[in-house]
Coordinates of C-alpha atoms in Angstrom, one line a residue:
M174 CA 156.8 193.3 138.4
T175 CA 159.1 193.0 141.5
L176 CA 162.1 192.5 139.6
I177 CA 161.6 195.7 137.8
R178 CA 164.9 197.7 138.0
N179 CA 165.5 201.7 137.4
L180 CA 168.2 202.8 135.1
L181 CA 170.1 206.0 135.5
I182 CA 170.4 206.2 131.3
H183 CA 167.6 205.1 129.2
P184 CA 168.9 205.5 125.5
I185 CA 167.1 205.8 122.5
P186 CA 167.6 203.3 119.6
Y187 CA 168.9 204.0 116.3
D188 CA 166.7 203.4 113.4
G189 CA 167.4 200.3 112.2
E190 CA 169.4 198.8 115.4
S191 CA 169.7 195.5 116.4
A192 CA 168.4 194.3 119.8
Q193 CA 171.7 192.9 120.9
S194 CA 173.1 196.3 120.0
F195 CA 170.8 198.2 121.8
L196 CA 171.3 196.1 125.2
A197 CA 175.0 196.4 124.8
R198 CA 174.7 200.3 124.7
I199 CA 172.4 200.3 127.6
A200 CA 174.8 198.0 129.8
D201 CA 177.8 200.3 128.8
L202 CA 175.8 203.8 129.3
N203 CA 174.7 202.1 132.9
K204 CA 178.8 201.2 133.7
H205 CA 177.7 197.5 133.8
S206 CA 180.7 195.3 132.3
S207 CA 178.3 193.0 130.0
I208 CA 174.7 192.3 129.1
E209 CA 174.9 189.4 131.6
R210 CA 175.6 192.0 134.4
L211 CA 172.9 194.3 133.2
I212 CA 170.2 191.6 133.8
N213 CA 171.1 189.7 136.9
K214 CA 170.6 185.9 138.0
E215 CA 167.1 186.5 139.1
Q216 CA 166.0 188.4 136.0
N217 CA 167.6 185.7 134.0
H218 CA 165.5 183.1 136.1
F219 CA 162.6 184.8 135.3
L220 CA 163.2 184.9 131.5
A221 CA 164.1 181.6 131.1
K222 CA 160.4 180.4 132.8
N223 CA 158.5 183.1 131.2
A224 CA 159.9 183.0 127.5
P225 CA 161.4 179.6 127.0
N226 CA 163.2 178.6 123.7
C227 CA 164.5 182.2 123.0
S228 CA 167.4 183.9 123.0
L229 CA 167.5 187.7 124.3
V230 CA 167.2 189.1 121.4
D231 CA 164.0 187.2 120.3
L232 CA 160.4 188.2 120.9
P233 CA 159.0 187.3 123.6
R234 CA 162.1 187.6 125.8
F235 CA 163.1 190.9 124.6
K236 CA 160.0 192.1 125.4
Y237 CA 160.1 190.9 129.2
I238 CA 163.8 192.5 129.3
L239 CA 162.4 195.8 128.1
Q240 CA 159.6 195.4 131.0
L241 CA 162.2 194.4 133.3
L242 CA 164.3 197.3 133.1
N243 CA 161.4 199.6 132.5
I244 CA 162.2 200.8 128.8
D245 CA 159.3 201.7 126.4
L246 CA 157.9 198.6 125.1
N247 CA 157.8 200.3 121.5
H248 CA 161.3 199.5 121.4
Q249 CA 160.4 195.5 121.1
S250 CA 160.5 196.0 117.0
L251 CA 164.0 195.9 117.3
A252 CA 163.9 192.2 117.9
F253 CA 163.1 189.4 115.8
A254 CA 159.7 188.0 116.2
K255 CA 159.3 184.1 115.4
S256 CA 157.1 182.0 113.3
G257 CA 156.7 179.2 115.9
P258 CA 157.4 178.4 119.5
T259 CA 160.7 176.1 119.1
S260 CA 164.2 177.8 119.1
R261 CA 164.7 176.6 115.5
S262 CA 161.4 178.7 114.3
A263 CA 162.0 181.2 111.4
K264 CA 162.3 184.6 112.6
K265 CA 160.1 187.3 110.7
W266 CA 161.3 190.2 108.9
S267 CA 158.1 192.3 108.0
N268 CA 156.1 189.5 106.3
I269 CA 159.1 187.3 105.2
E270 CA 160.0 184.4 107.3
L271 CA 164.0 183.9 107.7
H272 CA 165.2 180.5 108.2
E273 CA 167.8 180.3 111.1
N274 CA 170.8 179.7 108.8
L275 CA 170.3 182.8 107.2
L276 CA 171.0 184.6 110.3
K277 CA 174.0 185.0 112.3
Y278 CA 174.5 186.1 115.9
Y279 CA 178.1 185.2 116.6
P280 CA 180.5 186.3 115.5
Y281 CA 179.1 190.1 114.8
S282 CA 179.3 191.6 111.6
Y283 CA 179.8 195.4 110.9
C284 CA 180.6 198.0 108.6
P285 CA 183.7 200.1 109.8
Q286 CA 182.4 203.2 108.2
C287 CA 178.8 203.1 109.7
I288 CA 180.2 202.7 113.1
E289 CA 182.2 205.7 112.6
E290 CA 179.5 207.7 111.6
Q291 CA 176.6 206.5 114.0
P292 CA 177.9 204.3 116.6
F293 CA 175.5 201.0 116.7
F294 CA 175.1 197.7 115.2
K295 CA 172.3 197.4 112.4
K296 CA 169.7 194.5 112.8
I297 CA 170.3 193.8 108.6
W298 CA 173.9 193.1 109.8
L299 CA 172.7 189.8 111.4
L300 CA 171.5 188.5 107.8
Q301 CA 174.1 185.6 106.5
P302 CA 173.9 187.0 102.6
L303 CA 175.1 190.4 103.6
Y304 CA 178.7 190.4 103.7
A305 CA 179.2 194.0 102.4
C306 CA 177.4 197.3 103.4
P307 CA 175.1 198.7 100.5
I308 CA 175.5 202.4 101.9
H309 CA 179.5 202.2 101.5
S310 CA 180.2 199.4 99.3
I311 CA 182.7 197.9 101.6
F312 CA 182.7 194.6 103.4
L313 CA 181.6 193.9 106.7
V314 CA 184.1 192.9 109.4
D315 CA 183.4 190.2 111.9
E316 CA 186.9 190.1 113.6
C317 CA 188.8 192.7 115.3
Y318 CA 192.1 194.3 113.2
Q319 CA 194.3 194.5 116.1
C320 CA 193.9 190.8 117.9
G321 CA 192.0 188.9 115.7
Y322 CA 189.4 188.0 117.9
S323 CA 185.7 187.8 116.9
I324 CA 183.5 190.5 117.3
M325 CA 181.4 190.4 120.6
L326 CA 178.5 192.8 121.9
S327 CA 178.7 192.2 125.3
S328 CA 180.2 195.6 126.8
G329 CA 179.6 198.2 124.0
V330 CA 179.5 198.7 120.3
T331 CA 182.5 201.0 119.4
K332 CA 185.6 198.8 121.0
C333 CA 186.8 195.2 120.7
S334 CA 185.8 193.6 123.6
H335 CA 189.0 191.9 124.1
C336 CA 191.7 194.0 123.4
H337 CA 189.5 197.4 123.1
A338 CA 190.8 198.9 119.9
L339 CA 188.5 201.1 118.1
L340 CA 186.2 199.2 115.6
Q341 CA 185.8 202.3 113.4
D342 CA 189.7 201.8 112.4
A343 CA 189.5 198.7 110.9
P344 CA 190.2 198.6 107.2
K345 CA 187.7 199.4 104.7
I346 CA 188.1 197.2 101.9
K347 CA 186.2 198.2 98.9
C348 CA 183.8 195.6 97.3
S349 CA 183.0 194.8 93.9
S350 CA 180.1 192.8 94.0
I351 CA 177.7 195.2 95.7
R352 CA 174.9 194.9 93.0
V353 CA 174.6 191.1 94.0
I354 CA 173.9 193.0 97.7
R355 CA 171.3 195.2 96.7
W356 CA 169.5 192.7 94.6
F357 CA 169.3 190.6 97.8
L358 CA 167.9 193.6 100.1
E359 CA 165.4 194.2 97.2
I360 CA 163.8 190.8 97.0
L361 CA 163.9 190.9 101.0
N362 CA 162.0 194.2 101.6
H363 CA 159.6 193.6 98.1
D364 CA 159.3 190.5 96.9
S365 CA 156.9 187.3 98.3
N366 CA 157.4 185.0 101.1
E367 CA 157.2 182.4 98.4
F368 CA 160.2 183.8 96.5
F369 CA 162.0 184.0 99.4
K370 CA 161.7 180.5 100.3
H371 CA 163.0 179.7 96.8
F372 CA 165.9 181.7 97.5
T373 CA 166.6 180.3 100.6
A374 CA 166.5 176.9 99.1
Y375 CA 169.2 177.8 97.1
W376 CA 171.2 179.7 99.3
R377 CA 171.3 176.6 101.6
S378 CA 171.8 174.3 99.1
I379 CA 174.9 175.9 97.5
L380 CA 176.6 176.5 101.0
S381 CA 175.9 172.8 101.7
F382 CA 177.0 172.0 98.2
S383 CA 180.6 173.9 98.7
K384 CA 181.4 172.0 102.1
L385 CA 182.5 169.0 100.2
D386 CA 185.7 171.1 99.7
N387 CA 185.3 174.1 101.3
S388 CA 185.7 176.4 97.9
M389 CA 182.7 178.7 98.7
D390 CA 182.5 181.9 100.8
M391 CA 179.7 184.0 101.3
E392 CA 180.1 186.6 98.4
A393 CA 180.8 183.3 96.1
A394 CA 177.4 182.0 97.0
L395 CA 175.3 184.7 96.8
K396 CA 176.6 185.8 93.3
M397 CA 175.8 182.0 92.6
T398 CA 172.2 182.5 93.9
Y399 CA 172.0 185.8 92.0
E400 CA 173.6 183.7 88.8
Y401 CA 170.6 181.1 89.1
F402 CA 167.6 183.5 89.2
N403 CA 168.9 185.8 86.5
A404 CA 170.9 183.9 84.3
P405 CA 169.7 180.5 84.5
N406 CA 171.5 178.8 81.5
Q407 CA 175.0 180.4 82.9
S408 CA 173.9 178.8 86.4
I409 CA 173.6 175.4 84.9
D410 CA 177.3 175.4 83.3
R411 CA 178.6 177.0 86.3
L412 CA 177.5 174.1 88.7
S413 CA 178.2 171.6 86.2
T414 CA 181.8 172.7 86.1
L415 CA 182.1 173.1 89.6
I416 CA 181.0 169.4 89.8
N417 CA 183.1 168.2 87.2
Q418 CA 186.1 169.8 88.7
R419 CA 185.8 167.9 91.6
I420 CA 184.5 164.6 90.1
K421 CA 186.8 162.8 91.9
L422 CA 185.6 163.6 95.3
A423 CA 182.0 162.3 94.9
H424 CA 179.4 161.1 92.2
P425 CA 177.6 163.9 90.8
R426 CA 174.2 162.6 92.2
I427 CA 176.0 162.6 95.9
Q428 CA 176.8 166.1 95.2
L429 CA 174.0 167.6 94.2
L430 CA 172.3 166.0 97.4
P431 CA 171.8 169.5 99.0
F432 CA 169.8 170.7 96.0
L433 CA 167.9 167.1 96.0
K434 CA 166.5 167.9 99.0
Y435 CA 164.4 170.6 97.4
D436 CA 163.1 169.0 94.4
R437 CA 160.3 170.8 94.4
F438 CA 162.3 173.8 93.3
F439 CA 165.1 172.5 91.3
R440 CA 163.8 168.9 89.8
H441 CA 164.6 170.4 86.1
Y442 CA 167.4 172.3 86.8
I443 CA 169.2 169.1 88.6
A444 CA 168.4 167.4 85.5
L445 CA 169.9 169.9 83.2
V446 CA 173.1 170.1 85.2
E447 CA 173.3 166.3 85.8
A448 CA 173.3 166.0 81.9
K449 CA 176.7 168.1 81.6
C450 CA 178.3 166.1 84.5
H451 CA 181.3 163.8 83.5
V452 CA 181.3 160.1 84.2
Y453 CA 182.2 159.3 87.7
T454 CA 185.1 156.9 88.3
R455 CA 185.7 155.8 92.0
S456 CA 189.3 156.5 92.9
D457 CA 191.7 156.7 95.9
A458 CA 190.9 160.5 96.2
S459 CA 186.8 159.7 96.6
C460 CA 185.4 161.2 99.8
I461 CA 183.4 158.9 102.0
I462 CA 180.2 160.4 103.1
D463 CA 177.8 159.2 105.4
I464 CA 174.2 158.9 103.7
K465 CA 171.2 158.7 105.7
S466 CA 168.3 156.7 104.6
A467 CA 166.1 159.8 103.6
E468 CA 169.2 161.0 101.7
L469 CA 169.6 157.9 100.0
R470 CA 166.1 157.8 98.7
L471 CA 166.9 161.3 97.3
V472 CA 169.9 160.0 95.5
L473 CA 168.0 157.4 93.9
G474 CA 164.9 159.1 93.1
I475 CA 162.4 156.6 94.9
A476 CA 160.1 156.5 97.6
K477 CA 160.7 154.9 101.4
I478 CA 158.5 151.9 100.5
T479 CA 160.6 151.1 97.3
L480 CA 164.1 151.4 99.1
N481 CA 163.2 149.3 101.9
Y482 CA 162.2 146.6 99.3
W483 CA 165.6 147.3 97.7
I484 CA 167.5 147.1 100.4
Y485 CA 165.4 143.5 101.7
Q486 CA 166.0 142.1 98.2
D487 CA 169.8 143.0 98.3
F488 CA 169.3 145.1 95.0
L489 CA 171.9 147.6 96.1
K490 CA 174.3 145.2 97.1
L491 CA 175.3 146.8 100.5
G492 CA 176.3 143.5 101.6
E493 CA 176.7 144.0 105.6
C494 CA 175.1 147.1 105.6
K495 CA 171.5 145.9 105.0
H496 CA 170.0 148.3 107.8
Y497 CA 167.1 150.9 107.4
Y498 CA 168.1 153.6 109.8
D499 CA 171.8 153.7 110.3
P500 CA 173.9 155.8 107.6
I501 CA 175.4 154.1 104.6
P502 CA 178.5 154.8 103.4
S503 CA 178.4 156.9 100.1
H504 CA 181.3 154.6 98.2
L505 CA 178.4 151.9 98.3
I506 CA 175.9 153.7 96.6
E507 CA 178.4 155.2 94.2
D508 CA 179.3 151.8 93.2
F509 CA 175.6 151.2 92.3
L510 CA 175.5 154.1 90.7
T511 CA 178.5 153.8 88.4
I512 CA 177.7 150.0 87.3
S513 CA 174.3 151.4 86.3
Q514 CA 175.2 154.8 85.3
Y515 CA 171.8 155.9 87.1
K516 CA 169.7 156.3 83.9
P517 CA 168.2 153.9 84.3
L518 CA 169.0 152.2 87.5
L519 CA 169.3 148.8 85.9
Q520 CA 166.1 147.2 85.9
K521 CA 164.5 148.7 88.9
P522 CA 162.6 145.8 90.8
R523 CA 159.6 148.0 91.2
M524 CA 156.4 146.2 92.6
K525 CA 152.8 147.0 91.3
K526 CA 152.5 148.1 94.6
I527 CA 155.5 148.1 97.0
L528 CA 154.6 146.4 100.7
S529 CA 154.0 148.7 103.4
S530 CA 156.7 146.5 105.5
P531 CA 159.6 145.2 104.3
K532 CA 159.0 142.0 105.7
S533 CA 155.3 141.4 106.0
L534 CA 152.2 142.1 103.8
G535 CA 148.5 142.2 103.5
L536 CA 146.0 140.2 101.1
K537 CA 146.0 143.1 98.7
D538 CA 149.7 143.2 98.4
I539 CA 149.9 139.4 97.7
A540 CA 146.9 140.0 95.2
Q541 CA 148.6 142.6 93.3
N542 CA 152.0 141.2 93.3
L543 CA 151.1 137.7 92.2
D544 CA 148.6 139.9 89.7
I545 CA 145.5 137.7 90.6
H546 CA 142.2 138.4 92.0
Y547 CA 141.8 139.0 95.8
E548 CA 139.6 135.9 96.5
T549 CA 142.3 134.1 95.0
A550 CA 144.7 135.3 97.3
R551 CA 142.6 134.7 100.0
K552 CA 142.5 131.2 98.8
L553 CA 145.9 131.0 98.8
T554 CA 146.5 132.0 102.1
N555 CA 144.0 129.7 103.6
M556 CA 145.8 126.9 102.0
G557 CA 148.8 127.8 104.2
W558 CA 151.0 129.5 101.3
F559 CA 151.7 132.2 103.3
D560 CA 152.2 132.0 107.0
L561 CA 151.6 135.0 109.3
D562 CA 154.4 136.9 110.9
Q563 CA 153.6 137.5 114.4
L564 CA 155.1 139.3 117.2
C565 CA 153.9 136.2 119.6
N566 CA 151.8 133.3 119.7
D567 CA 148.8 135.5 120.1
A568 CA 147.0 135.5 116.7
K569 CA 145.6 138.9 117.3
A570 CA 149.4 139.9 117.2
A571 CA 149.9 139.1 113.6
K572 CA 151.7 141.8 111.7
G573 CA 151.0 140.1 107.9
Y574 CA 151.7 137.6 105.6
S575 CA 155.3 136.6 105.2
L576 CA 157.3 138.4 102.3
I577 CA 159.8 135.8 102.0
K578 CA 157.2 133.1 101.5
L579 CA 155.8 135.2 98.6
G580 CA 159.2 135.5 97.2
S581 CA 159.4 131.7 97.6
F582 CA 156.3 131.5 95.6
Q583 CA 156.8 133.4 93.0
K584 CA 160.1 131.9 92.0
E585 CA 159.1 127.9 92.4
Y586 CA 155.3 128.4 91.4
I587 CA 152.4 129.6 88.9
L588 CA 148.8 129.6 89.2
A589 CA 147.2 128.2 85.9
S590 CA 145.3 131.2 85.6
T591 CA 148.6 133.3 86.1
L592 CA 149.9 131.3 83.2
A593 CA 147.0 131.8 81.1
K594 CA 147.3 135.7 81.2
K595 CA 151.1 135.4 80.9
L596 CA 150.5 133.4 77.7
G597 CA 147.8 135.4 76.2
I598 CA 145.7 132.6 76.0
N599 CA 141.8 131.5 76.9
P600 CA 142.2 129.7 80.2
T601 CA 139.6 127.7 79.6
N602 CA 140.3 123.9 79.7
L603 CA 143.9 125.1 80.3
V604 CA 144.1 122.6 82.8
E605 CA 143.1 119.7 80.5
K606 CA 145.4 121.0 77.7
L607 CA 148.4 120.8 79.8
A608 CA 147.5 117.4 80.9
S609 CA 147.4 116.0 77.0
I610 CA 151.0 116.9 76.9
G611 CA 152.1 115.6 80.1
V612 CA 152.1 118.8 82.2
S613 CA 150.4 118.2 85.2
P614 CA 149.6 120.4 88.4
I615 CA 151.0 119.8 91.8
H616 CA 147.9 121.4 93.8
G617 CA 144.4 121.3 92.1
P618 CA 141.0 119.7 92.4
Y619 CA 141.7 116.8 91.0
I620 CA 145.1 116.4 93.1
N621 CA 144.2 117.2 96.7
A622 CA 140.7 119.1 96.7
S623 CA 142.5 122.5 96.6
P624 CA 140.4 124.9 94.8
L625 CA 143.3 126.0 92.8
N626 CA 145.5 124.9 90.1
I627 CA 149.0 125.3 90.9
Y628 CA 152.2 124.2 88.5
L629 CA 156.0 124.4 88.9
K630 CA 157.2 126.9 87.2
R631 CA 160.0 124.8 85.7
S632 CA 157.3 122.5 84.1
V633 CA 155.6 125.3 82.4
N634 CA 158.4 128.2 81.6
H635 CA 159.3 126.4 78.1
L636 CA 155.9 126.9 76.9
K637 CA 154.8 129.5 74.5
K638 CA 151.2 130.5 73.0
H639 CA 152.0 128.6 69.9
D640 CA 152.4 125.2 71.8
F641 CA 148.7 125.6 72.5
D642 CA 147.3 126.5 69.2
E643 CA 148.6 123.1 68.1
I644 CA 146.5 121.1 70.7
T645 CA 142.9 120.9 69.2
Q646 CA 141.9 117.4 70.7
Y647 CA 142.2 116.9 74.6
P648 CA 140.2 115.1 77.0
T649 CA 138.2 116.9 79.5
R650 CA 136.2 115.9 82.7
T651 CA 133.0 117.9 82.0
G652 CA 130.6 118.8 78.6
R653 CA 129.6 116.3 75.7
P654 CA 132.9 114.2 74.7
K655 CA 134.4 115.3 71.6
K656 CA 133.5 112.7 68.4
G657 CA 136.3 110.3 68.5
V658 CA 137.8 111.4 71.9
T659 CA 137.4 109.0 75.0
P660 CA 137.5 110.9 78.3
L661 CA 140.6 110.6 80.1
E662 CA 142.1 108.7 77.1
T663 CA 145.8 110.2 77.7
K664 CA 147.8 109.1 80.7
Q665 CA 146.9 111.0 83.7
D666 CA 149.0 110.6 87.0
F667 CA 146.4 112.2 89.2
F668 CA 142.9 111.2 90.5
S669 CA 140.0 113.3 90.8
L670 CA 138.6 113.1 94.5
N671 CA 135.7 111.1 93.5
E672 CA 138.0 108.7 91.7
A673 CA 140.4 108.5 94.7
A674 CA 137.3 107.8 97.1
E675 CA 136.1 105.1 94.6
H676 CA 139.4 103.4 94.7
L677 CA 139.7 103.4 98.4
N678 CA 136.4 102.4 99.2
I679 CA 135.8 105.6 101.2
S680 CA 133.7 108.9 101.4
P681 CA 135.4 111.9 99.6
N682 CA 135.4 113.7 102.5
K683 CA 137.4 111.1 104.4
V684 CA 140.1 111.2 101.4
S685 CA 140.0 115.4 102.0
V686 CA 141.1 114.1 105.5
L687 CA 143.8 111.8 104.3
I688 CA 145.1 114.3 102.2
N689 CA 145.4 117.0 104.6
K690 CA 147.3 114.8 107.0
G691 CA 149.8 113.6 103.9
I692 CA 149.0 110.1 104.5
T693 CA 147.9 109.5 100.5
Q694 CA 151.5 109.9 98.9
N695 CA 152.0 106.4 98.4
L696 CA 148.4 105.2 99.2
M697 CA 147.7 104.2 95.7
N698 CA 151.0 101.9 95.4
F699 CA 148.9 99.2 97.3

């Protein structure tokens, strides 16, 4: 490799040293003012090209640096291996995967006592939950005690890069919660990756939870995480207390959103915490938080398709915020949660199968929502009840049948078969029974040769099952007439297709054409 340079001094890494610390010591020992000067521009271009989406302390870029500096490649274990190819991929700690939020690269933290004993920065100090040294039981330091600048590792590991104060002289403050630190190290080194994912989920959730009022530091966060795993009942009480203490800021469901994102871990836990929360009342002190669509689904506990349907139907009463992609202000959601008290969410307008799109649907969707057979739905669409939503005039571009038309149909009309199912009666001769009490369909075989009997809802809404129990004799158009009953002896305000053809002295097919063209409206008034 033509870019290789020979160093005057090749240091040996300390046990547990971080890659950044090792590079900083190499630069200092070889009289370079920084790591950037140690690795010149030409080498930086090479690293960026051959190891993209990496920092200096990630493999494989750190491995290339060792090659460029002609240093033993056995030292590459100082860097973090990555579980994936992107810059946000988890880092490996033995068999454990560390989420990027568990790591800190700047400002760097250190234990003053450790630096005094051996001048190097430990790899383990890069872990966010580690706020104290497990060896000396003192808090880690991340800023200079003299000038207050953040600790950087650009030109050495023993002095402040700004004022050159000795880092080992920083105050050594005792930590009383060191047992929590040691518990963290135990699960890091001995527990399964699945358990550590559970730990990471709570750690991230509690830190995100604390952002509402910035009330929690790393120590408090790790203490609460420890409590969650070791004293669950106490953890439930503590979290619900924290929510109640800031109940004026946000609805409990909004406050619990960070935990809702890890529902597979915290479903039961969230329910127990919620049960201990106070009733929320919005006030001037309430915070307004932008809630994304995916977050809103978690808050409401519904699927994406259901949310789209709710928004389309304006069930959430969002007013001008009826959109699907932009964030929604939390106070609008809190109004809904407060009115409904969330349990239950009023009467959720759940469909038997929510539509795949908020504005279009297929035959199966129509059948399921009208509670009819698929073939009946097909007949309705063929009759033109549900227009196709199209992107253009090309029929092949049709997206599906209109949800708006389905809603209008459900509101105004009902099929004879659906009515029978609703009332729990035998559908046989239902049309004739209804005709005997003066209720006629607006569409049907005897009206316009359509294959389905359709009624106006307002004409049948008042009917109950017992109303049909009293109808024992009624005219029918088929079968042998009952004794004492003359076919069509009750008044009917419609003709069958054949009757209309006989009256007009034309064929039934021609009557169908006239009906489809709307010419038969007043034809019988001649």
